[in-house]
Amino acid sequence: MELFYKVSLHELVADILTLIEERELSSKNGLERVFKKVSGKDKEKARGIVHAYVFEIEKWRGKIDFIVNSVLKGSRIEELDVYLSNLIRIGVFEMKFKGVPPALATDSVVRIVKERYDLPRAKFVNALLREAEEFNLNEALKKLKEKDRCEYLSVKFSHPKWYVEYVIDLLGYENAVRLLLSNNRSQRYYVRVNPLKTDIESLRDYLEEHGVRTARTPLDDVLKVLDYKTPVTRLEWYKQGYFVIQDLASAYVAHVLRPESGERILDLAAAPGSKTFHIAHLMENTGEIVAVDYSLERLNKMREKMEILGVTNVKLVHADGMKFRNKEKFDRIVLDAPCSSSGTYRQFPEVKWRFDEKKIRKVIQVQRAMLRNAYHNLKAGGEMTYSTCSIRTDENEENVLFAVDKVGFELVDYQFTWGERGFLEVGDKVFRTWTHLHDCNSFFIAKLRKE
């Protein structure tokens, strides 16, 4: 394979995995940053292979680390140098998950360690991977099942133990296992039509003509992609903004908000912009949408996407959604709050390894600060949506109770047309989806009103 980066495919993968871990990037952003330095006629082929490696290693990282930690003496993989840890993960992934001959997988990694580090560490990694090769995972899982059921499920399905315990408590054992299984299945794609450029039937005909089979969904502007000959992102209509890729549950937010032509709308956590642009499309470019985000880089990407989609009624503002204030109040607000992303494991497996209880508590503080700020920015009688891609009640129903009891919002008894209802005393008035039930991200929506 002809590439210009002066590294092997394994080093490309390790570079991206390390960026993801150290800078908390998405796998997509990590891939983009590293491949800016790559050239050569095989660049796109390499990108596809590397992306598959990164995605699968992040998905199965819990199980990979269990194997490594079972054979490590005196330390854990989490305590090693980050880049070295990721090289070890690549070796174990290849021999245990990808079917690469163990000798070849070991040799590829050891050669890089020798070049990047030194001979002693190369010998250490060589011995470690040899032991990993001999490790009987099925036998270890059998023993673990007898000892600690939650730890067993955590390793078997490669999810954080806190998550396993949480979903069992929330959904019961059988549904929890179904959710764990579903999170590890192939990602489901949904496409939303851009009504500024075409209509849903024309889009469906176009996709069918180009080998993309679709099905209708509970939303009249969203199609489920069943299978395809060519990835939809390579189609001209995608490049020209005739449609966007957006998760089904995420696309429901704008419909629940129900914006009207000519209104002023505030999006307090706008990037990457899917919901902002959906609202613009429903408003047919009338009124004004103020899209706030703390990341200037992500806002610049939104600006580029706006041009492609033909959106003209959005004003981008670089600010903190916890503090942004405007002299004039808004008719409606959308708050798709920063969260633990615990409903997106199928789509973004790397987020599984980012959060613990302490970090989630900090996220909840941000969510509540944004709810307070939303209240100050909303007109009397104005409505807003609060949504997250989290499964947790403390980020969802408990925050709705906080918004009602402590902030002053009223919970709207919105007639959701699909999905499930939630938990606690507000459960019958909020919306939830689950990956194992609805074949999309696990998601939460509540509609609030300022009295």
Tab-separated table of C-alpha atoms in Angstrom:
chain	number	residue	atom	x	y	z
A	1	MET	CA	0.000	0.000	0.000
A	2	GLU	CA	1.517	3.316	-1.113
A	3	LEU	CA	1.219	6.029	1.535
A	4	PHE	CA	3.236	9.066	2.512
A	5	TYR	CA	3.239	9.455	6.277
A	6	LYS	CA	6.450	7.550	7.051
A	7	VAL	CA	4.523	5.208	9.313
A	8	SER	CA	2.685	1.900	9.063
A	9	LEU	CA	-1.061	1.376	9.251
A	10	HIS	CA	-0.585	0.230	12.845
A	11	GLU	CA	1.064	3.539	13.712
A	12	LEU	CA	-1.776	5.462	12.049
A	13	VAL	CA	-4.257	3.553	14.208
A	14	ALA	CA	-2.189	4.109	17.360
A	15	ASP	CA	-1.852	7.834	16.583
A	16	ILE	CA	-5.637	8.194	16.265
A	17	LEU	CA	-6.413	6.102	19.355
A	18	THR	CA	-3.981	8.244	21.352
A	19	LEU	CA	-5.515	11.505	20.077
A	20	ILE	CA	-8.982	10.232	20.987
A	21	GLU	CA	-7.874	9.354	24.510
A	22	GLU	CA	-5.675	12.351	25.307
A	23	ARG	CA	-7.812	15.081	23.723
A	24	GLU	CA	-11.226	13.432	24.071
A	25	LEU	CA	-11.897	13.697	20.338
A	26	SER	CA	-14.452	11.649	18.461
A	27	SER	CA	-12.994	8.868	16.307
A	28	LYS	CA	-14.104	10.871	13.235
A	29	ASN	CA	-12.210	13.996	14.343
A	30	GLY	CA	-9.152	11.938	15.296
A	31	LEU	CA	-9.197	10.335	11.866
A	32	GLU	CA	-9.527	13.720	10.131
A	33	ARG	CA	-6.599	15.245	12.038
A	34	VAL	CA	-4.202	12.382	11.362
A	35	PHE	CA	-5.164	11.931	7.707
A	36	LYS	CA	-4.464	15.611	6.968
A	37	LYS	CA	-0.813	14.500	7.090
A	38	VAL	CA	-1.335	11.493	4.822
A	39	SER	CA	-1.000	11.500	1.049
A	40	GLY	CA	-0.560	8.881	-1.647
A	41	LYS	CA	-2.732	7.036	-4.122
A	42	ASP	CA	-3.955	4.568	-1.473
A	43	LYS	CA	-4.995	7.243	1.019
A	44	GLU	CA	-8.769	6.583	0.825
A	45	LYS	CA	-8.310	2.820	1.022
A	46	ALA	CA	-6.078	3.287	4.060
A	47	ARG	CA	-8.616	5.631	5.661
A	48	GLY	CA	-11.312	2.965	5.436
A	49	ILE	CA	-9.091	0.267	6.961
A	50	VAL	CA	-7.816	2.543	9.730
A	51	HIS	CA	-11.314	3.775	10.594
A	52	ALA	CA	-12.554	0.181	10.897
A	53	TYR	CA	-9.636	-0.672	13.214
A	54	VAL	CA	-10.176	2.390	15.411
A	55	PHE	CA	-13.936	1.856	15.662
A	56	GLU	CA	-13.669	-1.846	16.530
A	57	ILE	CA	-10.833	-1.366	19.035
A	58	GLU	CA	-12.840	1.344	20.825
A	59	LYS	CA	-15.918	-0.893	20.774
A	60	TRP	CA	-14.072	-3.886	22.263
A	61	ARG	CA	-11.581	-1.979	24.388
A	62	GLY	CA	-13.038	-3.261	27.660
A	63	LYS	CA	-12.583	-6.879	26.600
A	64	ILE	CA	-9.145	-6.185	25.092
A	65	ASP	CA	-7.979	-4.532	28.323
A	66	PHE	CA	-9.339	-7.446	30.359
A	67	ILE	CA	-7.156	-9.836	28.343
A	68	VAL	CA	-4.070	-7.632	28.750
A	69	ASN	CA	-4.601	-7.017	32.467
A	70	SER	CA	-5.105	-10.745	33.021
A	71	VAL	CA	-1.575	-11.472	31.770
A	72	LEU	CA	0.202	-8.302	32.958
A	73	LYS	CA	2.347	-8.741	36.051
A	74	GLY	CA	2.519	-5.929	38.597
A	75	SER	CA	0.706	-3.232	36.613
A	76	ARG	CA	-2.332	-2.511	34.459
A	77	ILE	CA	-2.607	-1.348	30.859
A	78	GLU	CA	-4.142	1.936	32.086
A	79	GLU	CA	-0.857	2.695	33.906
A	80	LEU	CA	1.362	2.273	30.829
A	81	ASP	CA	2.370	4.995	28.388
A	82	VAL	CA	-0.767	5.825	26.360
A	83	TYR	CA	0.767	5.243	22.937
A	84	LEU	CA	2.383	1.986	24.058
A	85	SER	CA	-0.953	0.837	25.513
A	86	ASN	CA	-2.649	1.476	22.195
A	87	LEU	CA	-0.030	-0.498	20.276
A	88	ILE	CA	-0.640	-3.424	22.653
A	89	ARG	CA	-4.397	-3.085	22.103
A	90	ILE	CA	-3.861	-3.254	18.336
A	91	GLY	CA	-1.861	-6.474	18.689
A	92	VAL	CA	-4.462	-8.147	20.930
A	93	PHE	CA	-7.309	-6.958	18.684
A	94	GLU	CA	-5.678	-8.452	15.613
A	95	MET	CA	-4.987	-11.864	17.120
A	96	LYS	CA	-8.124	-12.251	19.248
A	97	PHE	CA	-10.806	-10.415	17.257
A	98	LYS	CA	-9.623	-10.070	13.671
A	99	GLY	CA	-8.122	-13.499	13.082
A	100	VAL	CA	-4.639	-12.263	12.166
A	101	PRO	CA	-2.016	-14.999	12.830
A	102	PRO	CA	-0.645	-14.221	16.328
A	103	ALA	CA	2.987	-14.290	15.185
A	104	LEU	CA	2.270	-11.686	12.502
A	105	ALA	CA	0.210	-9.476	14.853
A	106	THR	CA	2.957	-9.625	17.493
A	107	ASP	CA	5.793	-8.967	15.054
A	108	SER	CA	4.068	-5.898	13.550
A	109	VAL	CA	3.629	-4.282	16.965
A	110	VAL	CA	7.011	-5.278	18.417
A	111	ARG	CA	8.806	-3.771	15.409
A	112	ILE	CA	7.134	-0.402	16.050
A	113	VAL	CA	7.904	-0.526	19.784
A	114	LYS	CA	11.557	-1.226	19.035
A	115	GLU	CA	11.712	1.801	16.695
A	116	ARG	CA	9.666	4.177	18.858
A	117	TYR	CA	10.957	3.157	22.293
A	118	ASP	CA	13.815	0.740	22.999
A	119	LEU	CA	14.775	-2.930	23.024
A	120	PRO	CA	13.753	-3.655	26.665
A	121	ARG	CA	10.208	-2.443	26.018
A	122	ALA	CA	10.085	-4.336	22.739
A	123	LYS	CA	10.955	-7.514	24.650
A	124	PHE	CA	8.319	-6.667	27.262
A	125	VAL	CA	5.609	-6.227	24.614
A	126	ASN	CA	6.693	-9.361	22.790
A	127	ALA	CA	6.392	-11.444	25.989
A	128	LEU	CA	3.076	-9.811	26.854
A	129	LEU	CA	1.526	-10.525	23.454
A	130	ARG	CA	2.793	-14.120	23.556
A	131	GLU	CA	0.983	-14.586	26.853
A	132	ALA	CA	-2.135	-12.898	25.488
A	133	GLU	CA	-2.049	-15.364	22.590
A	134	GLU	CA	-2.229	-18.276	25.057
A	135	PHE	CA	-4.864	-16.659	27.268
A	136	ASN	CA	-8.179	-18.576	27.317
A	137	LEU	CA	-10.809	-15.851	27.269
A	138	ASN	CA	-13.825	-18.181	27.374
A	139	GLU	CA	-12.500	-19.966	30.452
A	140	ALA	CA	-11.787	-16.631	32.169
A	141	LEU	CA	-15.295	-15.372	31.380
A	142	LYS	CA	-16.814	-18.561	32.781
A	143	LYS	CA	-14.998	-18.029	36.084
A	144	LEU	CA	-15.919	-14.357	36.119
A	145	LYS	CA	-19.610	-15.170	35.605
A	146	GLU	CA	-19.595	-17.299	38.760
A	147	LYS	CA	-17.808	-14.598	40.740
A	148	ASP	CA	-19.387	-11.278	39.617
A	149	ARG	CA	-22.273	-11.166	37.153
A	150	CYS	CA	-21.990	-7.428	36.411
A	151	GLU	CA	-18.236	-7.640	35.863
A	152	TYR	CA	-18.841	-10.622	33.564
A	153	LEU	CA	-21.366	-8.674	31.459
A	154	SER	CA	-19.053	-5.654	31.465
A	155	VAL	CA	-16.220	-7.696	29.949
A	156	LYS	CA	-18.341	-9.888	27.661
A	157	PHE	CA	-20.106	-6.936	26.049
A	158	SER	CA	-17.248	-4.453	26.544
A	159	HIS	CA	-19.128	-1.784	28.513
A	160	PRO	CA	-18.120	0.113	31.666
A	161	LYS	CA	-19.216	-1.729	34.790
A	162	TRP	CA	-21.123	1.320	36.076
A	163	TYR	CA	-23.198	1.277	32.884
A	164	VAL	CA	-24.035	-2.425	33.234
A	165	GLU	CA	-25.110	-1.953	36.853
A	166	TYR	CA	-27.126	1.116	35.912
A	167	VAL	CA	-29.116	-0.434	33.052
A	168	ILE	CA	-29.871	-3.598	35.037
A	169	ASP	CA	-31.268	-1.439	37.829
A	170	LEU	CA	-33.206	0.718	35.336
A	171	LEU	CA	-34.493	-1.849	32.835
A	172	GLY	CA	-34.140	-5.259	34.483
A	173	TYR	CA	-31.683	-7.990	33.552
A	174	GLU	CA	-33.182	-9.207	30.246
A	175	ASN	CA	-33.708	-5.767	28.706
A	176	ALA	CA	-30.292	-4.661	29.946
A	177	VAL	CA	-28.650	-7.551	28.092
A	178	ARG	CA	-30.667	-6.730	24.973
A	179	LEU	CA	-29.419	-3.132	25.174
A	180	LEU	CA	-25.799	-4.250	25.616
A	181	LEU	CA	-26.122	-6.532	22.584
A	182	SER	CA	-27.736	-3.788	20.518
A	183	ASN	CA	-25.041	-1.253	21.401
A	184	ASN	CA	-22.467	-3.555	19.794
A	185	ARG	CA	-24.366	-4.090	16.553
A	186	SER	CA	-23.626	-2.172	13.351
A	187	GLN	CA	-24.630	1.453	13.378
A	188	ARG	CA	-27.982	2.314	11.819
A	189	TYR	CA	-28.035	5.320	9.476
A	190	TYR	CA	-30.924	7.733	9.030
A	191	VAL	CA	-31.182	10.539	6.475
A	192	ARG	CA	-33.280	13.682	6.829
A	193	VAL	CA	-34.471	15.556	3.770
A	194	ASN	CA	-33.604	19.232	3.277
A	195	PRO	CA	-36.996	20.699	2.264
A	196	LEU	CA	-35.277	23.841	0.957
A	197	LYS	CA	-33.913	21.714	-1.907
A	198	THR	CA	-36.182	18.693	-2.415
A	199	ASP	CA	-38.991	16.607	-0.872
A	200	ILE	CA	-39.009	13.236	0.860
A	201	GLU	CA	-40.426	11.241	-2.073
A	202	SER	CA	-37.917	12.695	-4.540
A	203	LEU	CA	-35.137	11.925	-2.075
A	204	ARG	CA	-36.309	8.342	-1.655
A	205	ASP	CA	-36.456	7.892	-5.453
A	206	TYR	CA	-32.958	9.361	-5.830
A	207	LEU	CA	-31.508	7.077	-3.166
A	208	GLU	CA	-33.173	4.022	-4.703
A	209	GLU	CA	-31.756	4.921	-8.130
A	210	HIS	CA	-28.296	4.983	-6.527
A	211	GLY	CA	-28.583	1.620	-4.799
A	212	VAL	CA	-29.700	2.852	-1.371
A	213	ARG	CA	-32.726	0.974	-0.012
A	214	THR	CA	-34.730	2.919	2.563
A	215	ALA	CA	-37.833	2.665	4.738
A	216	ARG	CA	-40.199	5.276	6.145
A	217	THR	CA	-39.965	6.177	9.843
A	218	PRO	CA	-42.260	7.774	12.459
A	219	LEU	CA	-40.989	11.151	11.157
A	220	ASP	CA	-42.213	12.237	7.745
A	221	ASP	CA	-38.904	13.917	6.838
A	222	VAL	CA	-36.572	11.069	7.896
A	223	LEU	CA	-35.734	7.796	6.127
A	224	LYS	CA	-34.056	4.709	7.572
A	225	VAL	CA	-31.212	3.353	5.429
A	226	LEU	CA	-31.651	-0.421	5.142
A	227	ASP	CA	-28.696	-1.177	2.871
A	228	TYR	CA	-26.590	0.507	0.211
A	229	LYS	CA	-24.158	-0.173	-2.617
A	230	THR	CA	-22.449	3.211	-2.243
A	231	PRO	CA	-22.125	5.029	1.108
A	232	VAL	CA	-24.623	7.900	1.154
A	233	THR	CA	-21.861	10.405	1.994
A	234	ARG	CA	-20.377	9.827	-1.471
A	235	LEU	CA	-23.574	10.716	-3.305
A	236	GLU	CA	-23.840	14.085	-5.054
A	237	TRP	CA	-27.087	15.001	-3.313
A	238	TYR	CA	-25.386	14.621	0.056
A	239	LYS	CA	-22.459	16.802	-1.059
A	240	GLN	CA	-24.918	19.404	-2.389
A	241	GLY	CA	-26.997	19.450	0.809
A	242	TYR	CA	-30.190	17.798	-0.406
A	243	PHE	CA	-30.163	15.661	2.719
A	244	VAL	CA	-28.244	15.231	5.965
A	245	ILE	CA	-27.378	12.254	8.115
A	246	GLN	CA	-29.159	12.604	11.447
A	247	ASP	CA	-30.213	10.052	14.042
A	248	LEU	CA	-33.956	9.404	14.165
A	249	ALA	CA	-34.433	10.404	17.815
A	250	SER	CA	-32.297	13.513	17.397
A	251	ALA	CA	-34.465	14.588	14.447
A	252	TYR	CA	-37.575	14.422	16.646
A	253	VAL	CA	-36.386	17.374	18.774
A	254	ALA	CA	-37.213	20.041	16.177
A	255	HIS	CA	-40.676	18.557	15.637
A	256	VAL	CA	-41.375	18.594	19.381
A	257	LEU	CA	-40.177	22.224	19.571
A	258	ARG	CA	-42.668	23.092	16.781
A	259	PRO	CA	-41.090	26.393	15.652
A	260	GLU	CA	-43.281	28.804	13.709
A	261	SER	CA	-42.353	31.073	10.832
A	262	GLY	CA	-40.810	34.384	11.848
A	263	GLU	CA	-39.967	33.427	15.445
A	264	ARG	CA	-36.699	34.071	17.271
A	265	ILE	CA	-35.164	30.779	18.396
A	266	LEU	CA	-32.154	30.192	20.654
A	267	ASP	CA	-30.029	27.035	20.453
A	268	LEU	CA	-27.827	27.042	23.565
A	269	ALA	CA	-25.542	24.138	22.578
A	270	ALA	CA	-25.739	24.218	18.818
A	271	ALA	CA	-22.732	22.401	17.330
A	272	PRO	CA	-22.516	20.288	15.242
A	273	GLY	CA	-25.765	21.880	14.071
A	274	SER	CA	-28.165	19.076	13.111
A	275	LYS	CA	-31.021	20.403	15.257
A	276	THR	CA	-30.272	24.051	14.407
A	277	PHE	CA	-30.475	23.346	10.685
A	278	HIS	CA	-33.583	21.205	11.094
A	279	ILE	CA	-35.337	24.103	12.841
A	280	ALA	CA	-34.198	26.437	10.038
A	281	HIS	CA	-35.636	24.018	7.486
A	282	LEU	CA	-38.976	23.794	9.311
A	283	MET	CA	-39.083	27.613	9.474
A	284	GLU	CA	-38.248	27.869	5.749
A	285	ASN	CA	-35.398	30.305	6.497
A	286	THR	CA	-37.728	32.831	8.168
A	287	GLY	CA	-37.196	34.499	11.548
A	288	GLU	CA	-33.860	34.207	13.328
A	289	ILE	CA	-32.061	31.339	15.032
A	290	VAL	CA	-29.212	32.303	17.370
A	291	ALA	CA	-26.885	29.314	17.557
A	292	VAL	CA	-24.533	29.413	20.559
A	293	ASP	CA	-21.572	27.111	21.140
A	294	TYR	CA	-18.358	27.292	23.188
A	295	SER	CA	-16.233	25.726	20.402
A	296	LEU	CA	-15.119	28.138	17.699
A	297	GLU	CA	-13.814	25.249	15.593
A	298	ARG	CA	-17.208	23.534	15.629
A	299	LEU	CA	-18.997	26.814	14.834
A	300	ASN	CA	-16.754	27.292	11.798
A	301	LYS	CA	-17.749	23.824	10.595
A	302	MET	CA	-21.389	24.817	11.102
A	303	ARG	CA	-20.832	27.879	8.940
A	304	GLU	CA	-19.517	25.686	6.114
A	305	LYS	CA	-22.484	23.321	6.449
A	306	MET	CA	-24.966	26.227	6.431
A	307	GLU	CA	-23.780	27.262	2.981
A	308	ILE	CA	-24.151	23.745	1.621
A	309	LEU	CA	-27.664	23.385	3.062
A	310	GLY	CA	-28.826	26.835	1.936
A	311	VAL	CA	-29.605	27.962	5.502
A	312	THR	CA	-29.680	31.772	5.825
A	313	ASN	CA	-31.557	32.548	9.063
A	314	VAL	CA	-28.956	31.328	11.570
A	315	LYS	CA	-26.663	33.671	13.492
A	316	LEU	CA	-23.622	31.866	14.946
A	317	VAL	CA	-22.395	33.070	18.358
A	318	HIS	CA	-19.208	31.930	20.075
A	319	ALA	CA	-20.219	31.919	23.742
A	320	ASP	CA	-20.823	29.778	26.811
A	321	GLY	CA	-24.355	28.378	26.893
A	322	MET	CA	-24.337	28.635	30.699
A	323	LYS	CA	-23.825	32.418	30.544
A	324	PHE	CA	-25.048	33.739	27.167
A	325	ARG	CA	-27.691	36.455	27.527
A	326	ASN	CA	-29.527	38.475	24.909
A	327	LYS	CA	-31.336	41.771	25.497
A	328	GLU	CA	-34.364	40.499	23.626
A	329	LYS	CA	-36.028	37.314	24.926
A	330	PHE	CA	-36.639	34.351	22.636
A	331	ASP	CA	-39.896	32.738	21.527
A	332	ARG	CA	-38.465	29.231	21.805
A	333	ILE	CA	-35.259	27.586	22.973
A	334	VAL	CA	-33.668	24.251	22.159
A	335	LEU	CA	-31.278	22.891	24.774
A	336	ASP	CA	-29.629	19.680	23.629
A	337	ALA	CA	-27.395	19.602	26.661
A	338	PRO	CA	-23.819	18.304	26.904
A	339	CYS	CA	-24.140	14.881	28.563
A	340	SER	CA	-22.487	11.528	29.267
A	341	SER	CA	-23.439	10.385	25.737
A	342	SER	CA	-24.397	7.044	27.284
A	343	GLY	CA	-27.109	6.584	24.664
A	344	THR	CA	-24.689	6.736	21.714
A	345	TYR	CA	-22.377	3.773	22.345
A	346	ARG	CA	-23.301	2.109	19.046
A	347	GLN	CA	-22.436	5.266	17.117
A	348	PHE	CA	-19.511	6.567	19.214
A	349	PRO	CA	-17.950	3.651	21.138
A	350	GLU	CA	-15.049	5.808	22.319
A	351	VAL	CA	-17.323	7.693	24.752
A	352	LYS	CA	-17.815	4.496	26.784
A	353	TRP	CA	-14.406	4.967	28.377
A	354	ARG	CA	-14.618	8.702	29.171
A	355	PHE	CA	-17.071	9.013	32.007
A	356	ASP	CA	-17.204	7.978	35.633
A	357	GLU	CA	-19.580	9.073	38.396
A	358	LYS	CA	-17.442	12.094	39.341
A	359	LYS	CA	-17.327	13.386	35.779
A	360	ILE	CA	-21.049	12.792	35.289
A	361	ARG	CA	-21.806	14.865	38.404
A	362	LYS	CA	-19.860	17.752	36.841
A	363	VAL	CA	-21.824	17.369	33.598
A	364	ILE	CA	-25.104	17.533	35.543
A	365	GLN	CA	-23.969	20.820	37.108
A	366	VAL	CA	-23.445	22.198	33.584
A	367	GLN	CA	-26.860	20.936	32.465
A	368	ARG	CA	-28.578	22.636	35.394
A	369	ALA	CA	-26.696	25.896	34.838
A	370	MET	CA	-27.840	25.834	31.207
A	371	LEU	CA	-31.444	25.183	32.266
A	372	ARG	CA	-31.315	28.233	34.553
A	373	ASN	CA	-29.837	30.340	31.763
A	374	ALA	CA	-32.431	29.114	29.282
A	375	TYR	CA	-35.175	30.307	31.643
A	376	HIS	CA	-33.687	33.827	31.710
A	377	ASN	CA	-33.498	33.937	27.897
A	378	LEU	CA	-37.049	32.694	27.256
A	379	LYS	CA	-40.126	34.909	26.878
A	380	ALA	CA	-43.016	34.461	29.288
A	381	GLY	CA	-45.230	31.834	27.696
A	382	GLY	CA	-42.326	30.638	25.553
A	383	GLU	CA	-41.516	26.948	25.150
A	384	MET	CA	-38.299	24.957	24.970
A	385	THR	CA	-37.089	21.416	24.483
A	386	TYR	CA	-34.599	19.811	26.827
A	387	SER	CA	-32.882	16.766	25.360
A	388	THR	CA	-29.870	14.520	25.902
A	389	CYS	CA	-28.412	11.396	24.355
A	390	SER	CA	-28.022	9.908	27.851
A	391	ILE	CA	-29.800	6.923	29.394
A	392	ARG	CA	-29.479	8.250	32.955
A	393	THR	CA	-32.376	9.604	35.010
A	394	ASP	CA	-30.080	12.074	36.820
A	395	GLU	CA	-29.340	13.763	33.493
A	396	ASN	CA	-32.944	13.531	32.321
A	397	GLU	CA	-36.015	13.128	34.548
A	398	GLU	CA	-34.245	14.476	37.635
A	399	ASN	CA	-33.174	17.556	35.667
A	400	VAL	CA	-36.753	18.067	34.508
A	401	LEU	CA	-37.865	17.982	38.165
A	402	PHE	CA	-35.100	20.494	38.950
A	403	ALA	CA	-36.317	22.729	36.097
A	404	VAL	CA	-39.876	22.623	37.438
A	405	ASP	CA	-39.213	22.768	41.193
A	406	LYS	CA	-36.144	25.026	41.347
A	407	VAL	CA	-36.080	27.076	38.145
A	408	GLY	CA	-39.748	27.826	37.489
A	409	PHE	CA	-40.553	25.915	34.303
A	410	GLU	CA	-43.810	24.072	33.687
A	411	LEU	CA	-43.598	20.600	32.113
A	412	VAL	CA	-45.722	20.501	28.952
A	413	ASP	CA	-47.907	17.421	28.557
A	414	TYR	CA	-46.804	16.950	24.957
A	415	GLN	CA	-48.492	14.177	22.973
A	416	PHE	CA	-45.480	12.217	21.728
A	417	THR	CA	-46.452	10.109	18.728
A	418	TRP	CA	-43.871	7.333	19.180
A	419	GLY	CA	-41.098	6.105	21.468
A	420	GLU	CA	-41.381	5.153	25.143
A	421	ARG	CA	-42.222	7.155	28.243
A	422	GLY	CA	-39.760	7.754	31.074
A	423	PHE	CA	-39.296	7.311	34.811
A	424	LEU	CA	-40.065	8.993	38.145
A	425	GLU	CA	-43.149	11.169	38.649
A	426	VAL	CA	-42.675	12.978	35.322
A	427	GLY	CA	-42.286	9.724	33.386
A	428	ASP	CA	-45.607	9.844	31.557
A	429	LYS	CA	-44.839	13.319	30.140
A	430	VAL	CA	-41.347	12.739	28.708
A	431	PHE	CA	-39.988	10.878	25.695
A	432	ARG	CA	-37.367	8.153	25.509
A	433	THR	CA	-35.922	5.874	22.875
A	434	TRP	CA	-33.736	2.817	23.410
A	435	THR	CA	-31.255	1.384	20.948
A	436	HIS	CA	-32.596	-2.174	21.399
A	437	LEU	CA	-36.222	-1.107	20.940
A	438	HIS	CA	-36.086	1.657	18.334
A	439	ASP	CA	-32.888	0.944	16.364
A	440	CYS	CA	-31.507	4.435	16.990
A	441	ASN	CA	-29.635	6.207	19.775
A	442	SER	CA	-31.038	5.960	23.284
A	443	PHE	CA	-32.440	9.468	23.732
A	444	PHE	CA	-34.497	11.741	25.999
A	445	ILE	CA	-36.780	14.728	25.251
A	446	ALA	CA	-38.935	16.876	27.504
A	447	LYS	CA	-40.885	19.996	26.554
A	448	LEU	CA	-40.954	22.880	29.038
A	449	ARG	CA	-42.809	26.186	29.206
A	450	LYS	CA	-42.004	29.426	31.007
A	451	GLU	CA	-45.171	30.417	32.854
